[in-house]
Short mmCIF file of C-alpha atoms in Angstrom, two decimals:
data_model
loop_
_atom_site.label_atom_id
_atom_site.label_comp_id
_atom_site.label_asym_id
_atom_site.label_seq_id
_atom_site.Cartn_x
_atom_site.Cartn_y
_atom_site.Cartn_z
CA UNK A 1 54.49 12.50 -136.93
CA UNK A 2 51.84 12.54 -134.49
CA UNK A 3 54.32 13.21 -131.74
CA UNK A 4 55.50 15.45 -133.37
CA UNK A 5 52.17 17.36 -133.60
CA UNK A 6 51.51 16.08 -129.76
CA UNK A 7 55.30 18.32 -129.19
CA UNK A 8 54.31 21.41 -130.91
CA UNK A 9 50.84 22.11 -129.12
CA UNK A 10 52.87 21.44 -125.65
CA UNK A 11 51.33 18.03 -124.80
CA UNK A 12 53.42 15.69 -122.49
CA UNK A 13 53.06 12.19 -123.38
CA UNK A 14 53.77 9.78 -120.70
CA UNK A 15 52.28 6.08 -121.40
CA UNK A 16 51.01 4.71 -118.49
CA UNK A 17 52.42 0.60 -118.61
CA UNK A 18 51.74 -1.65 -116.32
CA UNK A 19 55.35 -1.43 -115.76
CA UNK A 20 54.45 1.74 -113.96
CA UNK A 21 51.96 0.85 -111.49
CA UNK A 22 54.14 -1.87 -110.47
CA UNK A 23 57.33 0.79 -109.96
CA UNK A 24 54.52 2.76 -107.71
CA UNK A 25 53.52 -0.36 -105.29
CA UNK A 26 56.95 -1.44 -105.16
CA UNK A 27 57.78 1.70 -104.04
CA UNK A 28 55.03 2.25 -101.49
CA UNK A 29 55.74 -1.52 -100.19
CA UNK A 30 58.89 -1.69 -99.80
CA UNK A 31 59.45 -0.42 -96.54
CA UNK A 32 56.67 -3.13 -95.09
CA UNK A 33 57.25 -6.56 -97.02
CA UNK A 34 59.89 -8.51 -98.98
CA UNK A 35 61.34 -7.22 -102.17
CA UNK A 36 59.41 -8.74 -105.11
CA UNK A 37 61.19 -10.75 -107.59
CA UNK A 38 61.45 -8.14 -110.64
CA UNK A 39 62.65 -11.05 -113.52
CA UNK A 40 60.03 -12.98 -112.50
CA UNK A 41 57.61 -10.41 -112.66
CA UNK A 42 59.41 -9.14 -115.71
CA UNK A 43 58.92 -11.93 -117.79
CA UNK A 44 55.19 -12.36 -116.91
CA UNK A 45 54.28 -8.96 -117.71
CA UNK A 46 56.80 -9.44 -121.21
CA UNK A 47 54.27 -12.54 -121.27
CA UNK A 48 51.27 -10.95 -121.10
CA UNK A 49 52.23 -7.56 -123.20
CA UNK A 50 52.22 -10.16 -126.46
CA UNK A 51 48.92 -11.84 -125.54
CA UNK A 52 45.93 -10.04 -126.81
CA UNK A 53 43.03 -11.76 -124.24
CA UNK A 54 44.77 -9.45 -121.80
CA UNK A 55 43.93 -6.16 -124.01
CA UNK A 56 40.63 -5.27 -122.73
CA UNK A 57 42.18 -4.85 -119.12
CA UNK A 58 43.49 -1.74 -118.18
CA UNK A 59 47.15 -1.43 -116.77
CA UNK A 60 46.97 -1.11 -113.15
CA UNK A 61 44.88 -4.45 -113.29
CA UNK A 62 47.28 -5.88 -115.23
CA UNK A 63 49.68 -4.93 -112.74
CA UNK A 64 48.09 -6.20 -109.69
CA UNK A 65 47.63 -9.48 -110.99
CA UNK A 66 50.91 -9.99 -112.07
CA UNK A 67 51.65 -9.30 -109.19
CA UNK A 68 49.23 -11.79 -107.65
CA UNK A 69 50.79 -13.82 -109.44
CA UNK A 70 54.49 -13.91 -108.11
CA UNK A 71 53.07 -12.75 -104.30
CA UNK A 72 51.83 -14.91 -101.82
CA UNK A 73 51.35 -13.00 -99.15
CA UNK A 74 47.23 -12.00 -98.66
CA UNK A 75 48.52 -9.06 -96.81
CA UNK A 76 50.65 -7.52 -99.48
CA UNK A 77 47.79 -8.20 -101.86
CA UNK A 78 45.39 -6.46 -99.72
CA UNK A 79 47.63 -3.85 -99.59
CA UNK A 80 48.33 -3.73 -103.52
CA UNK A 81 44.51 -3.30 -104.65
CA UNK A 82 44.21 0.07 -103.02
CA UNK A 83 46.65 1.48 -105.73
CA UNK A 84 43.70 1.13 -108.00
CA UNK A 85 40.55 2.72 -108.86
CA UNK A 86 37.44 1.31 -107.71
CA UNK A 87 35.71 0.05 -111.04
CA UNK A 88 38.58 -1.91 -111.58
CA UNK A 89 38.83 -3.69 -108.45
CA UNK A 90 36.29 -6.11 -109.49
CA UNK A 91 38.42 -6.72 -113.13
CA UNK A 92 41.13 -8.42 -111.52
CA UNK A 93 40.24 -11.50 -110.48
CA UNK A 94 38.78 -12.31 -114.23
CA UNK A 95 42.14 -11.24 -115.57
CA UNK A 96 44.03 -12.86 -112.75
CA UNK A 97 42.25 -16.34 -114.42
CA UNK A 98 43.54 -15.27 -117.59
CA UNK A 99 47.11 -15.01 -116.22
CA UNK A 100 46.99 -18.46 -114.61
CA UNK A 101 45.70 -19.81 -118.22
CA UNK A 102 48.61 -18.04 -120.17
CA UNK A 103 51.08 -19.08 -117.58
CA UNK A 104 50.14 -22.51 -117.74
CA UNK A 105 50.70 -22.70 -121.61
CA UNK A 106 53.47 -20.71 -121.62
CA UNK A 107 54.80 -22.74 -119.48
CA UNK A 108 53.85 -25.97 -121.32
CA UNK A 109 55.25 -24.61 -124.53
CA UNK A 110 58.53 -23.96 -122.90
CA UNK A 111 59.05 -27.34 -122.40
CA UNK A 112 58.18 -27.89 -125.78
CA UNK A 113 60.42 -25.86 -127.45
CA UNK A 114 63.88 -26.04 -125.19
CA UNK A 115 65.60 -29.54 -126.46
CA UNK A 116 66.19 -31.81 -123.73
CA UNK A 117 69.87 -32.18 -122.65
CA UNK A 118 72.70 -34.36 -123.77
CA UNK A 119 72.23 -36.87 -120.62
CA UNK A 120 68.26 -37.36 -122.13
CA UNK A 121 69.02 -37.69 -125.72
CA UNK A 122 71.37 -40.53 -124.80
CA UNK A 123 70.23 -44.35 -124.47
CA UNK A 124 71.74 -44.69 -120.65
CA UNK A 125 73.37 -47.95 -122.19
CA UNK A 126 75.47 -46.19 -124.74
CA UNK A 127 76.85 -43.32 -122.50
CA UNK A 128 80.09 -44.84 -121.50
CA UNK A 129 82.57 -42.94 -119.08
CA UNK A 130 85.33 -40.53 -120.71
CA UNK A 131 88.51 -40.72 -119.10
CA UNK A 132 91.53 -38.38 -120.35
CA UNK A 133 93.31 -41.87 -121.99
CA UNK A 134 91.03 -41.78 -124.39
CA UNK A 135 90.66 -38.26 -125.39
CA UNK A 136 93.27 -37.68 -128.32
CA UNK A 137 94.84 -34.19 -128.19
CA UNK A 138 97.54 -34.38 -130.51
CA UNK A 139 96.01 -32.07 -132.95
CA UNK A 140 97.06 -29.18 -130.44
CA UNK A 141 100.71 -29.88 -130.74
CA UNK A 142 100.39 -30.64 -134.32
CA UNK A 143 102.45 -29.22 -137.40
CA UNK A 144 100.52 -26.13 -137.94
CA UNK A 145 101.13 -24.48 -134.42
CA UNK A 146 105.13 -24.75 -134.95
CA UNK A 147 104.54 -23.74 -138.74
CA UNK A 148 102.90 -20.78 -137.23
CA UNK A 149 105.44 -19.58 -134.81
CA UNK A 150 108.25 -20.39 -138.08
CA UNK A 151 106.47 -18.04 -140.21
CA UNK A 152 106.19 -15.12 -137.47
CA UNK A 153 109.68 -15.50 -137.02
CA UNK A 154 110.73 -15.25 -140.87
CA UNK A 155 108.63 -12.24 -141.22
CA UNK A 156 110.82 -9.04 -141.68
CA UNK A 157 109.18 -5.90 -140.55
CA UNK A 158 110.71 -2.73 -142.82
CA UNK A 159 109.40 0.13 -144.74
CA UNK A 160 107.86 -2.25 -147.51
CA UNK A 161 104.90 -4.66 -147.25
CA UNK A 162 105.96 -8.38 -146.45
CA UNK A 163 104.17 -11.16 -146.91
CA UNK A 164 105.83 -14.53 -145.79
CA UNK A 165 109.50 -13.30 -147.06
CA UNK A 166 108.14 -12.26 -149.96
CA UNK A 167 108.81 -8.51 -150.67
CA UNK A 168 106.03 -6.29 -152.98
CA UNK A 169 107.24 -2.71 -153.24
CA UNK A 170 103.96 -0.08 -152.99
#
């Protein structure tokens, strides 16, 4: 409704993400460092977007310290922070912190929550070597494959609906 109303009165809406500060200095830097590493910094700032200790900070910070995050180069970073206005220079480092706190339990949580893998679950004494003698693949040559093939063979096609020989007029 409301952009609706926004629509009629002629108002362009454009939200500003931090999605779109970091399109801007990726832009601008391209041409003088490395490409940055857009899933990484994709799932931080996916990360962040659901945490609400990052809400007070305004996008373009949240931007730069993302990508403070993934970049290690003090150069680039120099180079980043004068894509944002000065009264929020001094906001990044604080929300930079934050970052490095949300990373570190998102991180630990991820661990958490994937199961480990086959090989881990496994007492090493119990895992014993499979060799293709002891695999058993008759059930692929079985009964019901040649059964199969018979009854695509006895069906009939004509004019009336046929299942398995037998004939139902419609």
């Amino acid at each position: 409704m409301e952009m609706k109303m926004l629509k009629s009165l002629g108002w362009e809406v454009n939200a500003i993400t931090p999605y779109s500060y970091v399109e801007l200095i990726e832009w601008e830097l391209k041409q003088h460092f490395k490409p940055i590493d857009r899933s990484t910094l994709d799932e931080i700032l996916l990360a962040f977007s659901l945490d609400a200790k990052l809400l007070e900070y305004r996008p373009c910070v949240i931007a730069v310290s993302a990508l403070r995050c993934i970049l290690e180069d003090e150069n680039c970073l120099s180079h980043i922070t004068n894509f944002i206005p000065i009264d929020q220079k001094k906001k990044i480092q604080p929300c930079y912190n934050k970052m490095q706190e949300i990373l570190v339990g998102y991180q630990k949580t991820e661990s958490n929550r994937n199961p480990s893998s086959p090989d881990t679950v496994l007492i090493k004494e119990l895992q014993t070597p499979i060799s293709m003698e002891h695999i058993d693949l008759s059930f692929m040559d079985g009964p019901t494959m040649k059964e199969k093939l018979k009854r695509k063979r006895d069906v009939q096609h004509d004019d009336d609906c046929v299942i398995m020989n037998k004939k139902y007029h419609v």
